[in-house]
XYZ file of C-alpha atoms in Angstrom:
633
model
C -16.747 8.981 -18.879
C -13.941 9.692 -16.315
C -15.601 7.890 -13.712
C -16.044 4.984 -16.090
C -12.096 5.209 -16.556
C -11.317 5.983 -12.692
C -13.894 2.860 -11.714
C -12.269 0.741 -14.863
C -8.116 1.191 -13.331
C -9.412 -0.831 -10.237
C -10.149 -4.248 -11.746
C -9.634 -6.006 -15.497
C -9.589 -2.565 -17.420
C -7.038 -1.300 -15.409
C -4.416 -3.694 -16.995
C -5.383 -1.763 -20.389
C -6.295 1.822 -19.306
C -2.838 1.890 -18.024
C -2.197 5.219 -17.954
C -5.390 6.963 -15.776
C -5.022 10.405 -16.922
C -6.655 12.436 -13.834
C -4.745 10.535 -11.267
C -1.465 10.875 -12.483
C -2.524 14.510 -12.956
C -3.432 15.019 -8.771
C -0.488 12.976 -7.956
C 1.585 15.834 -10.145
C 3.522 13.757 -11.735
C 2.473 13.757 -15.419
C 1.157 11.746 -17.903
C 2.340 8.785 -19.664
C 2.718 9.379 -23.246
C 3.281 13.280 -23.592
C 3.516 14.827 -27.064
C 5.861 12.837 -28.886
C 3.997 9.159 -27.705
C 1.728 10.196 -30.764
C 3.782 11.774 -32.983
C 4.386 9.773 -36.521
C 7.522 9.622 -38.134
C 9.715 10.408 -35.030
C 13.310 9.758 -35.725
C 13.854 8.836 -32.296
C 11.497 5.878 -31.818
C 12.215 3.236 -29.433
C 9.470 0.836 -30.362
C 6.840 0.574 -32.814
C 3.532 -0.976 -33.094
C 2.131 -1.361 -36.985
C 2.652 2.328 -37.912
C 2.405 3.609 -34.163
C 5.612 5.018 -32.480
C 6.871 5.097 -29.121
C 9.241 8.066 -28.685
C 12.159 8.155 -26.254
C 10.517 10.718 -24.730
C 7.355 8.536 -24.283
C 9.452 6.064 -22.473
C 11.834 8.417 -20.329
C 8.141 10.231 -18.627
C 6.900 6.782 -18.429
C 9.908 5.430 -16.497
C 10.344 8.153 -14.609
C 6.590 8.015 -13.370
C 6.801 4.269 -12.415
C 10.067 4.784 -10.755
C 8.498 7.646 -8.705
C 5.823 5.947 -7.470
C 8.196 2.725 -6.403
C 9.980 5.362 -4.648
C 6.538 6.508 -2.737
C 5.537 3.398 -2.325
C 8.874 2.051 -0.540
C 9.443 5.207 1.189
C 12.861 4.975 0.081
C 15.549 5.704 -2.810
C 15.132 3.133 -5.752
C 19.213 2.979 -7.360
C 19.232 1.554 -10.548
C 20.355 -1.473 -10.112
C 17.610 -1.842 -7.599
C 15.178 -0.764 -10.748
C 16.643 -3.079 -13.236
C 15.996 -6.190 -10.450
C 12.127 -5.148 -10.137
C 11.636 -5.150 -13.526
C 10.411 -1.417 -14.273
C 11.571 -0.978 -17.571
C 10.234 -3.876 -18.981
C 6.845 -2.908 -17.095
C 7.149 0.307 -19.115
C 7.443 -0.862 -22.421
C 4.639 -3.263 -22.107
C 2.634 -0.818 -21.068
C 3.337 1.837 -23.550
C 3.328 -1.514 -26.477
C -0.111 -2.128 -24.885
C -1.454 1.616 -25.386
C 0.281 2.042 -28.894
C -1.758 -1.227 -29.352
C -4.604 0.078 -28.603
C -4.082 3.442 -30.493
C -3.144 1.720 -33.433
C -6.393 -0.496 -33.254
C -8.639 2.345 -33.291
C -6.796 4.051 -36.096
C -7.263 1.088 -38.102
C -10.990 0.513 -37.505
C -11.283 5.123 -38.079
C -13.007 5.129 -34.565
C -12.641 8.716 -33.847
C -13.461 10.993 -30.129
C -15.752 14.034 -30.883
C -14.754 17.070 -29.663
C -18.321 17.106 -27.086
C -17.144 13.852 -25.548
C -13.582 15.121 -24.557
C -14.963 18.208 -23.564
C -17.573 16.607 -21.247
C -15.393 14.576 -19.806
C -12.941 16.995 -19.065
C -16.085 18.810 -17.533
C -17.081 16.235 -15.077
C -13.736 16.000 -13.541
C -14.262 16.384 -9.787
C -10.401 17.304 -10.341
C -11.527 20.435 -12.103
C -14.176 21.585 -10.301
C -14.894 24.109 -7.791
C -16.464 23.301 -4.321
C -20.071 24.122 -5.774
C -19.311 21.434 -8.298
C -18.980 23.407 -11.250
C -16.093 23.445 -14.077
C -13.146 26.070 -13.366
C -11.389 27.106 -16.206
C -8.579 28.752 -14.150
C -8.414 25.187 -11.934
C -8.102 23.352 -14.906
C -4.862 25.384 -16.463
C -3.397 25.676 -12.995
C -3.641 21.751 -12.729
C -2.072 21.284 -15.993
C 0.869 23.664 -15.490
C 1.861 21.400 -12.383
C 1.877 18.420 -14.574
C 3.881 20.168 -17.017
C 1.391 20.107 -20.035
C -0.502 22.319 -22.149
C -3.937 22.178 -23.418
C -3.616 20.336 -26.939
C -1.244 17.857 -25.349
C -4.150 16.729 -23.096
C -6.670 17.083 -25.189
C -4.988 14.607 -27.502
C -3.918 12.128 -24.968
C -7.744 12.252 -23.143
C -9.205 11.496 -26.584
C -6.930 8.643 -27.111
C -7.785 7.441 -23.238
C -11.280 7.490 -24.019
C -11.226 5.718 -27.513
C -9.106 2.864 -25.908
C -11.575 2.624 -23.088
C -14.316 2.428 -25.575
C -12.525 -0.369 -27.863
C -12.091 -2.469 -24.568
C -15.540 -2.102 -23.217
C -16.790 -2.837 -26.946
C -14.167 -5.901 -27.187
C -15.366 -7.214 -23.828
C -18.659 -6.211 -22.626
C -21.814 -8.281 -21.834
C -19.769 -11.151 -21.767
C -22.140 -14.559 -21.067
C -20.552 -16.733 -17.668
C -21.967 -20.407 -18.677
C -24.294 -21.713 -15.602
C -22.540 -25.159 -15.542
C -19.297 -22.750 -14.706
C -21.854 -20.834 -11.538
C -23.130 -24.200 -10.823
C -19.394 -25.468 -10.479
C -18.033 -22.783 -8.826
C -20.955 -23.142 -6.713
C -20.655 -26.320 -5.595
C -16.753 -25.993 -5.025
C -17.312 -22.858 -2.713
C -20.346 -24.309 -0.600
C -19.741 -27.609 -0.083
C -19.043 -28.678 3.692
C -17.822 -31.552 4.786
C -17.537 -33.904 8.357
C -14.692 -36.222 9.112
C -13.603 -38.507 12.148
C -9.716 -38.752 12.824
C -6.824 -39.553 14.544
C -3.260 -37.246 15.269
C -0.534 -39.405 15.220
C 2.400 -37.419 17.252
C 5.849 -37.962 16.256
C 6.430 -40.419 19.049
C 3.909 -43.233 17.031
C 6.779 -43.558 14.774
C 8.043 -45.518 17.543
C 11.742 -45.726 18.470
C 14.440 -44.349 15.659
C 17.805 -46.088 15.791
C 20.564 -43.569 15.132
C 21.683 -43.619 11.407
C 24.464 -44.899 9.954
C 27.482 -42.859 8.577
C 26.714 -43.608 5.549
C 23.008 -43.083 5.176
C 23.943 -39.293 6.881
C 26.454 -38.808 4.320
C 23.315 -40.251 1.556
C 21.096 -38.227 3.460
C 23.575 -34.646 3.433
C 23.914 -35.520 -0.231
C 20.745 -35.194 -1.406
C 19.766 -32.319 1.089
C 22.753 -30.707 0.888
C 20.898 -26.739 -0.168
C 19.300 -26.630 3.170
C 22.914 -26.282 4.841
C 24.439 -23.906 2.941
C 26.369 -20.973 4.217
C 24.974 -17.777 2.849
C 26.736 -15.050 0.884
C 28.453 -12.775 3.833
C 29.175 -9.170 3.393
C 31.714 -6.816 5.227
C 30.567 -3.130 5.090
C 31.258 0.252 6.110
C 28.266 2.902 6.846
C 28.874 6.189 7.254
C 25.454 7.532 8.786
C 23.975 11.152 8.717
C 20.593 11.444 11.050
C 18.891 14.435 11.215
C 17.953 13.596 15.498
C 21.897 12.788 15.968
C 22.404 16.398 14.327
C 19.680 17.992 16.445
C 21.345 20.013 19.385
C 18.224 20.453 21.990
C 20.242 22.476 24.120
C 21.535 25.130 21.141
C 18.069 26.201 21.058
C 17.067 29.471 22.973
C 14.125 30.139 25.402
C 12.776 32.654 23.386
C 12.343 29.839 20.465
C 10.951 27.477 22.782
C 8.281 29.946 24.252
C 7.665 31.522 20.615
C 6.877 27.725 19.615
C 4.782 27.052 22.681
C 2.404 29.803 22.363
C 2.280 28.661 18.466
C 1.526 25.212 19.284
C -0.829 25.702 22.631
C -3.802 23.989 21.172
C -1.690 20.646 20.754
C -0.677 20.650 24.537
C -4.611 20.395 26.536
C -7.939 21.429 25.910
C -9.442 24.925 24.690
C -12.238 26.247 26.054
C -15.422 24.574 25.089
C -19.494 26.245 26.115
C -22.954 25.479 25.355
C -24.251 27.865 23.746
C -28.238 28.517 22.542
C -29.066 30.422 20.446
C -32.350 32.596 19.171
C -32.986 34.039 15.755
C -34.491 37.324 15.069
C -35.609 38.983 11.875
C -34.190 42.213 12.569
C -32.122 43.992 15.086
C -35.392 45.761 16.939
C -36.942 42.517 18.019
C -33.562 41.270 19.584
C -33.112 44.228 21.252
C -36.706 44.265 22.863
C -36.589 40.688 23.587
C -33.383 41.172 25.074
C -34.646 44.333 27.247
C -38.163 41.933 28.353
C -35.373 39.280 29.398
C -33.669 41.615 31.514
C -36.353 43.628 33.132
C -38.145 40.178 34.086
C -41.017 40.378 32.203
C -39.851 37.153 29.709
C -37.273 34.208 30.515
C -34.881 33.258 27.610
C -36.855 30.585 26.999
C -40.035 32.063 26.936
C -38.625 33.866 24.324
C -37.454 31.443 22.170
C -40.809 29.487 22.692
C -42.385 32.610 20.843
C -40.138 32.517 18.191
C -41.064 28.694 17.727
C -37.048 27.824 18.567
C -36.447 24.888 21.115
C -34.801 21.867 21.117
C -32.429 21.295 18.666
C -32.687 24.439 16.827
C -32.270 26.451 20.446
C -28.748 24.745 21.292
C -25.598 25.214 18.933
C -24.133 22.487 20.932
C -20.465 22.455 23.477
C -18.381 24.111 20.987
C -15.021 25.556 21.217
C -14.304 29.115 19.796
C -12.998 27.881 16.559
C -15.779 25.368 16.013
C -18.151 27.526 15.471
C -18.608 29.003 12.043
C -19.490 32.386 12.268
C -16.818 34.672 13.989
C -19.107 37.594 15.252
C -21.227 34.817 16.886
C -17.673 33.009 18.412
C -16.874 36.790 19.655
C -19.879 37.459 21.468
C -20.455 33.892 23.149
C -17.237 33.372 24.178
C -17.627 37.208 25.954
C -20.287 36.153 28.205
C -20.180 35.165 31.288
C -22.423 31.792 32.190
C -26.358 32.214 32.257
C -25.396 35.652 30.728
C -27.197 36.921 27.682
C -25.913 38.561 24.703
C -26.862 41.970 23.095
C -28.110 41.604 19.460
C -25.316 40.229 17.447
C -25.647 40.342 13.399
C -24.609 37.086 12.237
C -24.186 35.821 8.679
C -27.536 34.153 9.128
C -29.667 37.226 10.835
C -29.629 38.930 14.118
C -29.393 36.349 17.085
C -29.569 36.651 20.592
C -27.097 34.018 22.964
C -26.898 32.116 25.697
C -24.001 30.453 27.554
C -25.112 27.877 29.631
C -21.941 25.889 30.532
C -18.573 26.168 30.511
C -15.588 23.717 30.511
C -12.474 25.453 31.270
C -9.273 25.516 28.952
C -6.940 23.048 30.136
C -3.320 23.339 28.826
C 0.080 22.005 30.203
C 2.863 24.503 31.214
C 5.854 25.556 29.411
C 7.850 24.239 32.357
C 6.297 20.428 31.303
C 6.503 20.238 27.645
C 9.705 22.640 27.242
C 11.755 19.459 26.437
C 9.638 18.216 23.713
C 9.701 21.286 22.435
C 13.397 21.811 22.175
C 13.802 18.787 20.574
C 10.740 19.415 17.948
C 12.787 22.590 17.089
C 15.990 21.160 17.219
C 15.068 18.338 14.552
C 12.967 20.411 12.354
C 16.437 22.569 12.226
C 18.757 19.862 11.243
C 16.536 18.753 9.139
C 17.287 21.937 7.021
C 20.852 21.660 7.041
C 20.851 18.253 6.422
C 21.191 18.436 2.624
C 23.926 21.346 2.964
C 26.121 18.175 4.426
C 25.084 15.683 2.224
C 26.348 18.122 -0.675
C 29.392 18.555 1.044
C 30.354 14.719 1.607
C 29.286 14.224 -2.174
C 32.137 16.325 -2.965
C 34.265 14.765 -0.476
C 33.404 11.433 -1.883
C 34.076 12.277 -5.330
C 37.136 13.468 -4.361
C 37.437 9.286 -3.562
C 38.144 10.827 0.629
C 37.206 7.508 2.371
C 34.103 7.007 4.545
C 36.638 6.856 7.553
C 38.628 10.317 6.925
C 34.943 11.942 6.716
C 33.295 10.527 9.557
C 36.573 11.519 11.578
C 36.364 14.840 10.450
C 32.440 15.503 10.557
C 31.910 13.727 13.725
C 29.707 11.211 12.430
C 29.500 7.566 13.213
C 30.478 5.332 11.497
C 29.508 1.578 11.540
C 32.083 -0.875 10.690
C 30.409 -3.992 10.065
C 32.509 -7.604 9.938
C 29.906 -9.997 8.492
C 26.359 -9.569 7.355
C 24.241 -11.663 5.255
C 20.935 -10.419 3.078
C 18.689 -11.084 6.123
C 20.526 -8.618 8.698
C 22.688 -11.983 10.215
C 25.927 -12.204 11.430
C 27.633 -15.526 11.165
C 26.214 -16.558 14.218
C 22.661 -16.205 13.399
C 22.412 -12.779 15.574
C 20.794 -9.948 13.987
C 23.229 -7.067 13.496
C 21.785 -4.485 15.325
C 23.977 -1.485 14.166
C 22.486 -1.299 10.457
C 19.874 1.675 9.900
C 17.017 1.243 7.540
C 17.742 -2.306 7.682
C 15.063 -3.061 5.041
C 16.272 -0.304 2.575
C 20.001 -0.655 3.300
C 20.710 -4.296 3.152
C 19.061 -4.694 -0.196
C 21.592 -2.079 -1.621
C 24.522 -3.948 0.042
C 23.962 -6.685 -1.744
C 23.404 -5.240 -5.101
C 26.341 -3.578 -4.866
C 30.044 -4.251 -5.781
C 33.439 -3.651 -3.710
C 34.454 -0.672 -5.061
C 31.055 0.713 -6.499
C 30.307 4.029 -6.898
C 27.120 3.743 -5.108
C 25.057 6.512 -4.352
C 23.654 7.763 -0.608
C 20.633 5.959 0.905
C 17.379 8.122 1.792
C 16.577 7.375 5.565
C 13.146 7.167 6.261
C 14.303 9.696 8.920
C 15.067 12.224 6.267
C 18.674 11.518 6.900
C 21.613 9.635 4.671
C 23.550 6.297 4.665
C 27.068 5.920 2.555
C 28.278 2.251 2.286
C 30.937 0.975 1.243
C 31.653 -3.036 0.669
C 35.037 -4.217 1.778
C 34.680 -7.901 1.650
C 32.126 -10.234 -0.329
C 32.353 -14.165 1.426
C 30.616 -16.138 -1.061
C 27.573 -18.172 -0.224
C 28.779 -22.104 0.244
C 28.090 -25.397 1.079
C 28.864 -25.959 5.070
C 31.131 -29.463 5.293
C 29.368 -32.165 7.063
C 31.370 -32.235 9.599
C 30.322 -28.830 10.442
C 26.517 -29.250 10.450
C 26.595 -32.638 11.581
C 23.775 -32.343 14.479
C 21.995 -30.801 12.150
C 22.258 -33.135 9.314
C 21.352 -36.122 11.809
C 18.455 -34.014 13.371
C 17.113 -33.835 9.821
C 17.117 -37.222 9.147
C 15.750 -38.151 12.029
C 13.024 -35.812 11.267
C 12.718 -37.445 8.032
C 12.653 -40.683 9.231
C 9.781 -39.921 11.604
C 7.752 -38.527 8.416
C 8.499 -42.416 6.530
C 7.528 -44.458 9.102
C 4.116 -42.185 10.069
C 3.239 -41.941 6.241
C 3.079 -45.537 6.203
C 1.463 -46.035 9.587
C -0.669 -43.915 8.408
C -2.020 -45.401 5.062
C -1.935 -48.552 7.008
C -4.460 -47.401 9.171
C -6.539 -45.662 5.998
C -6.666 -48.911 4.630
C -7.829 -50.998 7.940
C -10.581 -48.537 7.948
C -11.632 -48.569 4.280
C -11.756 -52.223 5.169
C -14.704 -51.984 7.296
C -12.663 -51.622 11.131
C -13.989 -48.553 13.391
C -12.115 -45.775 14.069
C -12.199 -46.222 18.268
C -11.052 -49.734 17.715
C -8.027 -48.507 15.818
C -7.459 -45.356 18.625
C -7.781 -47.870 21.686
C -5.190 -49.953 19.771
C -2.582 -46.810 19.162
C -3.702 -45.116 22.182
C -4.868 -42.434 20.514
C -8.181 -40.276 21.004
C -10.442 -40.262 18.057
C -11.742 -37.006 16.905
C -14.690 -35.509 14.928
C -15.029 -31.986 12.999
C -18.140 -30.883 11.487
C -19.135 -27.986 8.679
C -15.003 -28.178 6.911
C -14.745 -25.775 4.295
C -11.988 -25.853 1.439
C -8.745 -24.339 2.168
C -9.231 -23.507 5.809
C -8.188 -25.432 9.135
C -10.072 -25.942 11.846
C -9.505 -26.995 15.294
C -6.381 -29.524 15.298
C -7.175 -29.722 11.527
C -4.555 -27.486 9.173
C -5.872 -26.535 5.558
C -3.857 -29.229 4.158
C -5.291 -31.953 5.629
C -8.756 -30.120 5.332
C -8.004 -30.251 1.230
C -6.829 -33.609 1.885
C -10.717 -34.463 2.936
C -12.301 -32.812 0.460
C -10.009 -34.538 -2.058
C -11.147 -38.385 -0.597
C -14.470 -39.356 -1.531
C -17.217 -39.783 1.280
C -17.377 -42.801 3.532
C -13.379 -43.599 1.890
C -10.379 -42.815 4.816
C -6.936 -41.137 4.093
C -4.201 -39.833 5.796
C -1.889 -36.302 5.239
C 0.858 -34.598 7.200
C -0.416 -32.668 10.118
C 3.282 -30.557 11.021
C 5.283 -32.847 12.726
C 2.794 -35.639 13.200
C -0.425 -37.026 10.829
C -3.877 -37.440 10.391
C -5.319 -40.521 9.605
C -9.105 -39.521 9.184
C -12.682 -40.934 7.801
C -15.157 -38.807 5.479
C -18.418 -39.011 7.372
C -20.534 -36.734 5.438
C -20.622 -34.025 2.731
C -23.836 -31.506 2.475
C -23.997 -28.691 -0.339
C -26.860 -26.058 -0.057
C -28.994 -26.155 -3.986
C -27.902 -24.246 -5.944
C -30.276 -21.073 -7.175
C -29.712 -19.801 -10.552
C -30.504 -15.720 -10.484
C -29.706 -16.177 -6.927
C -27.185 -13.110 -5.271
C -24.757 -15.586 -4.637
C -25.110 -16.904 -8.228
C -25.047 -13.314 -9.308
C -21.801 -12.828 -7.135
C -20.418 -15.708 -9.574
C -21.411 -14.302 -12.492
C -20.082 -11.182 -11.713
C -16.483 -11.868 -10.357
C -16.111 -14.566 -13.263
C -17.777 -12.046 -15.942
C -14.300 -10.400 -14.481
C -11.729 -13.158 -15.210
C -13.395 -14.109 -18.311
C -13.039 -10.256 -19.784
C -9.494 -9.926 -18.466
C -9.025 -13.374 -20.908
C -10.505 -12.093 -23.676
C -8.660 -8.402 -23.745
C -5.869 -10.129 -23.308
C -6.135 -12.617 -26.227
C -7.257 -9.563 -27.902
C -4.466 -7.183 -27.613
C -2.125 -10.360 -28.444
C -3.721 -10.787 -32.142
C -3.676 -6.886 -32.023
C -0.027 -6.870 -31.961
C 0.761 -9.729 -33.730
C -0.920 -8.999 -36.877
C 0.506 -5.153 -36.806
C 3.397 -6.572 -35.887
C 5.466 -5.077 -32.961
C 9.545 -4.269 -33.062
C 11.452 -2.652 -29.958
C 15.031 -1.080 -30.670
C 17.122 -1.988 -27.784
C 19.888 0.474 -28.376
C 17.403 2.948 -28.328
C 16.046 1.954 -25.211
C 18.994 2.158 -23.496
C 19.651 5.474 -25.232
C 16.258 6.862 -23.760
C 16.973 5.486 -20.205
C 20.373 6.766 -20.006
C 22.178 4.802 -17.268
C 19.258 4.057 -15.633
C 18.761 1.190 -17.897
C-alpha cells in the first residue's frame, strides 16, 4: 500500500496524496495534518470543509514544512515577504482544503481503514525495516520521535492517507482513452513532412530610407515599454564570510600534522595486493597443506587444485586493506611479504590459507605539499564555528539601530557600498555589479525590501551572512526619446525590414501556389533554393527554426507559405507528408493510452474534488489565517 502511495506522489495522484506520509517522515520534518487536522469541534479552526476542520495548528506544520523545503530547495533563507510572493500559503490551504476534502468524502460515504491494512502498511515500510528486511519496532518509534509524533497520531493520519488513496484510485481507475484520441495523437506525433525553400536575409528588404521624425516619434509611441529605465536601487551590504574569517596562518603545526595523518587516505593511494586465497575445513588440513607447500612436496596451486579452488574462487582480487571484509584475513595478507604464504588464519568463513601475489605500493603526498590546503581546511571549518557567535552579536548591534557602517568599522568587515543596481545585478550602464555576494539570493531581497526595513540577515551559500540596507529606491521610467534615440531608429529600422520581407514573402508564396518553380523564383532573388526532408513538429532543423517547421506543418501539402526565420524569412513549398499506420494494441499506441489514461484521471479527480467541495461547501476564516501564520503571513 505504501508503495502504491510513494509510486502515486510522482504523477496525477500526487496532486491529491499531498501529504506522502513516509517521506516527510525520512526528511524529519513531520507530517502535514498532526493531531488537531482531525479533530472536530476545534475552536481554533481556520477553514472548514462540510463538517471537517482545519486547525491552526494544521496550517502552521503545514506552512512550516513547505517553507522548509523552499528553503532546501533554494539553498537559501526564504523572508516572508519572499514567501508571500511565491505563493506558499495559498499552496497550503489548498492543499490541506483538498485533504479535508477528501476526509470528509470518505466520512460521508462510512468508508472506513481496518486496523490489518494500517498495520501492514506500516509493516512494509522499507523506512521501518531492518537491513534483513524485516519490521523493527524500536526503528519505527525512534523514526517517529524525530518527526515529533506519537503512535495514535500516525496511526490516524496513515489511515486517513490510505482511505483518500483508495477514494481516488476508486474515483479514477480503469479509465477508457477513446482510439480516435490514440489515433489522433498518433498521427500528430508521427507525421513527417518535406519542404523546398528559400532564406530571405535582411538585405532582400532592399534599401530602407531613414525615417521621418515623426514616424520615430509614432514608432517610440507605440513601443515605448521596450525603452524603459528600470527600477534602480542604492544599497549597503555589510558581509560576514566564513573564508574572509579563516586565519590560515593562526593555525599550529601540530593541528596541521594531527589533520594530515587523519586525512592520509584523501592525499594518494593506499596499499593495494592480490591476494588468493584457499579454504580449508579445519585448521589441521591448512596447517599440513601449508607444511607440503613449504617442504616442496606441493605448489600453492597444486593445492588449491585439490581442494577444487581455481579461478575465480582462488583470487580475492587487488584489494586494499580496508576493502576486504574480514579483518583477521586483511591482518594476515597485508603481513606477507610477495609470493609469501600465510599460516592458517580462522576467518569468519573457515580456516584459509593466503597468497600475495602482487603488490602496488602506497602512494601518498607529503605534509610539506598539501600543508597549505590543510591550514586553510582547518582554518574555515573553525570560522565556520564562530560564525554564528558574530552574527548574534551584530543582531544585537543592529537592534540597537548601530548602522551597518559603525559595525563594519568596528568588526573589520567589508562593507559594500553600492550606488545603483537594478533586479538583474546592472548598474546604470548595463555592467554587472560585481561586488554583490549571492547575487541570486541577495538581489531578490533588495528589491522586496523597503528603505528603512527591518530586514533580516541573508544565509550565504558559504555558510556566512549578508545585512543590507536600502538607501535610495530610483523608480523604474520611461527613457525620453531623445535619450534612446539610436535605439528607437535601430528598432524601426528593424521593423521596417520585418514589413517589407513579410510581404515579399507572401508575394513569393503566392507566385508559387500559382504554378512558378521555386529555382525560377531563387535565380530571380538570387537566392539558393533549399530542401529538408523527415520535419517533425516543434523542432528545427538545419537553417529551419521550430517556428517555421510549425509553420509547414500548419500549410497543407503541395500549398507554399512563408514565416519569420530571426532576422530574415522563409518562403517555402510543402513537397510531401508521410505518416507510418497506425497499430491499435501497438506499444506506441499503448504509450498513448497510458500517458493520456494520465491526463484524463488528473481531469476527472479534479472535477471530482470540485463537486466534493462545492456541495459540502467550503469557508476559510482569514483572520484566522493570519492568526495561525503569525507574521509570516
Amino acid at each position: 500500500m505504501l508503495q502504491n502511495i510513494r509510486d502515486a506522489s510522482q504523477h496525477w495522484l500526487g496532486k491529491i496524496v499531498l501529504t506522502v506520509i513516509f517521506t516527510l517522515l525520512i526528511a524529519g520534518v513531520g507530517i502535514f495534518g498532526v493531531e488537531e487536522f482531525f479533530r472536530g469541534g476545534s475552536s481554533n479552526s481556520v477553514a472548514t470543509v462540510g463538517k471537517t476542520q482545519i486547525s491552526a495548528e494544521a496550517v502552521r506544520t503545514a506552512y512550516q514544512n513547505q517553507l522548509q523545503r523552499y528553503q532546501t530547495q533554494f539553498r537559501r533563507t526564504i523572508t516572508p515577504d519572499q514567501a508571500r510572493a511565491l505563493g506558499i500559503e495559498r499552496q497550503v490551504m489548498s492543499q490541506l482544503v483538498t485533504e479535508a476534502s477528501l476526509d470528509q468524502k470518505t466520512r460521508d460515504l462510512g468508508l472506513a481503514v481496518p486496523d490489518t491494512a494500517v498495520i501492514r502498511a506500516i509493516h512494509e515500510e522499507k523506512s521501518f525495516q531492518n537491513a534483513q528486511g524485516q519490521f523493527e519496532q524500536s526503528l519505527f518509534y525512534q523514526t517517529l520521535q524525530r518527526a515529533g509524533l506519537n503512535e495514535p497520531m500516525f496511526v490516524r493520519e496513515q489511515r486517513s492517507v490510505i482511505a483518500r488513496l483508495q477514494l481516488a484510485e476508486a474515483v479514477s481507475a480503469d479509465l477508457h482513452v477513446p482510439q480516435a484520441m490514440r489515433e489522433a495523437v498518433h498521427r500528430y506525433t508521427t507525421e513527417r513532412r518535406a519542404a523546398s525553400y528559400l532564406l530571405l536575409a535582411p538585405s532582400s528588404a532592399g534599401e530602407i530610407a531613414a525615417p521621418s521624425e515623426d514616424a520615430l516619434k509614432s514608432w517610440y509611441e507605440a513601443n515605448k515599454a521596450g525603452f524603459r529605465a528600470p527600477e534602480y536601487r542604492g544599497v549597503t551590504l555589510l558581509v560576514l564570510d566564513p573564508e574572509a574569517q579563516a586565519k590560515p596562518e593562526a593555525v599550529s603545526e601540530d593541528e596541521v600534522r594531527k589533520a594530515y595523518e587523519a586525512q592520509k587516505s584523501r592525499f594518494g593511494n593506499p596499499e593495494r595486493r592480490t591476494i588468493q586465497q584457499i579454504v580449508f575445513p579445519d585448521e589441521a588440513a591448512a596447517e599440513a597443506a601449508r607444511k607440503a607447500i613449504e617442504d616442496g612436496t606441493k605448489t600453492f596451486d597444486t593445492v588449491a587444485a585439490e581442494r577444487g579452488t581455481d579461478g575465480k574462487d582462488l583470487t580475492l582480487g587487488t584489494l586494499t586493506k580496508a576493502e576486504l571484509f574480514d579483518p583477521a584475513v586483511a591482518d594476515a595478507a597485508f603481513a606477507l611479504p610477495r609470493d609469501g604464504v600465510s599460516k592458517p588464519v580462522k576467518g569468519r568463513f573457515g580456516t584459509v590459507l593466503l597468497r600475495v601475489t602482487a603488490t602496488e605500493p602506497e602512494t601518498v603526498k607529503p605534509l610539506s605539499e598539501v600543508e597549505p590546503e590543510l591550514r586553510k581546511q582547518i582554518a574555515l571549518a573553525r570560522a565556520r564555528e564562530g560564525i554564528d557567535k558574530i552574527h548574534d552579536a551584530i543582531e544585537d548591534q543592529r537592534a540597537g539601530a548601530k548602522p551597518l557602517s559603525d559595525i563594519a568599522k568596528e568588526r573589520d568587515l567589508p562593507l559594500v557600498a553600492v550606488a545603483a543596481v537594478d533586479a538583474q545585478g546592472k548598474d546604470p550602464s548595463g555592467q554587472a555589479v560585481a561586488a554583490i555576494p549571492d547575487r541570486d539570493t541577495t538581489l531578490t531581497a533588495l528589491f522586496w525590501s523597503e528603505i528603512g526595513g527591518d530586514n533580516e540577515p541573508l544565509r550565504t551559500k558559504a555558510g556566512g551572512y549578508v545585512w543590507y540596507d536600502v538607501s535610495r529606491i530610483d523608480a523604474a521610467h520611461d527613457k525620453p526619446l531623445d535619450e534612446v534615440r539610436d535605439a528607437v531608429k535601430a528598432g524601426w529600422t528593424a521593423a521596417e525590414i520585418g514589413r517589407l520581407l513579410q510581404a515579399k514573402g507572401r508575394d513569393l508564396a503566392a507566385r508559387l501556389d500559382k504554378g512558378e518553380t521555386i529555382e525560377a523564383l531563387g535565380t530571380e532573388i538570387g537566392v539558393n533554393p533549399q530542401s529538408a526532408e523527415d520535419l517533425a513538429r516543434n523542432q528545427g532543423k538545419e537553417a529551419l527554426t521550430p517556428d517555421v517547421v510549425n509553420r509547414i506543418f500548419a500549410t497543407q501539402v503541395g500549398k507554399a507559405g512563408s514565416a519569420s526565420a530571426g532576422e530574415g524569412r522563409a518562403v517555402f513549398k510543402v513537397t510531401a507528408a508521410t505518416m507510418p499506420a497506425y497499430v491499435p494494441g501497438s506499444p506506441t499506441d499503448k504509450t498513448i493510452e497510458g500517458n493520456f489514461r494520465t491526463a484524463l484521471a488528473d481531469d476527472v479527480l479534479g472535477e471530482y474534488i470540485s463537486e466534493v467541495q462545492k456541495n459540502a461547501g467550503v469557508s476559510i476564516n482569514q483572520a484566522a489565517l493570519r492568526r495561525a501564520l503569525g507574521g509570516e503571513y
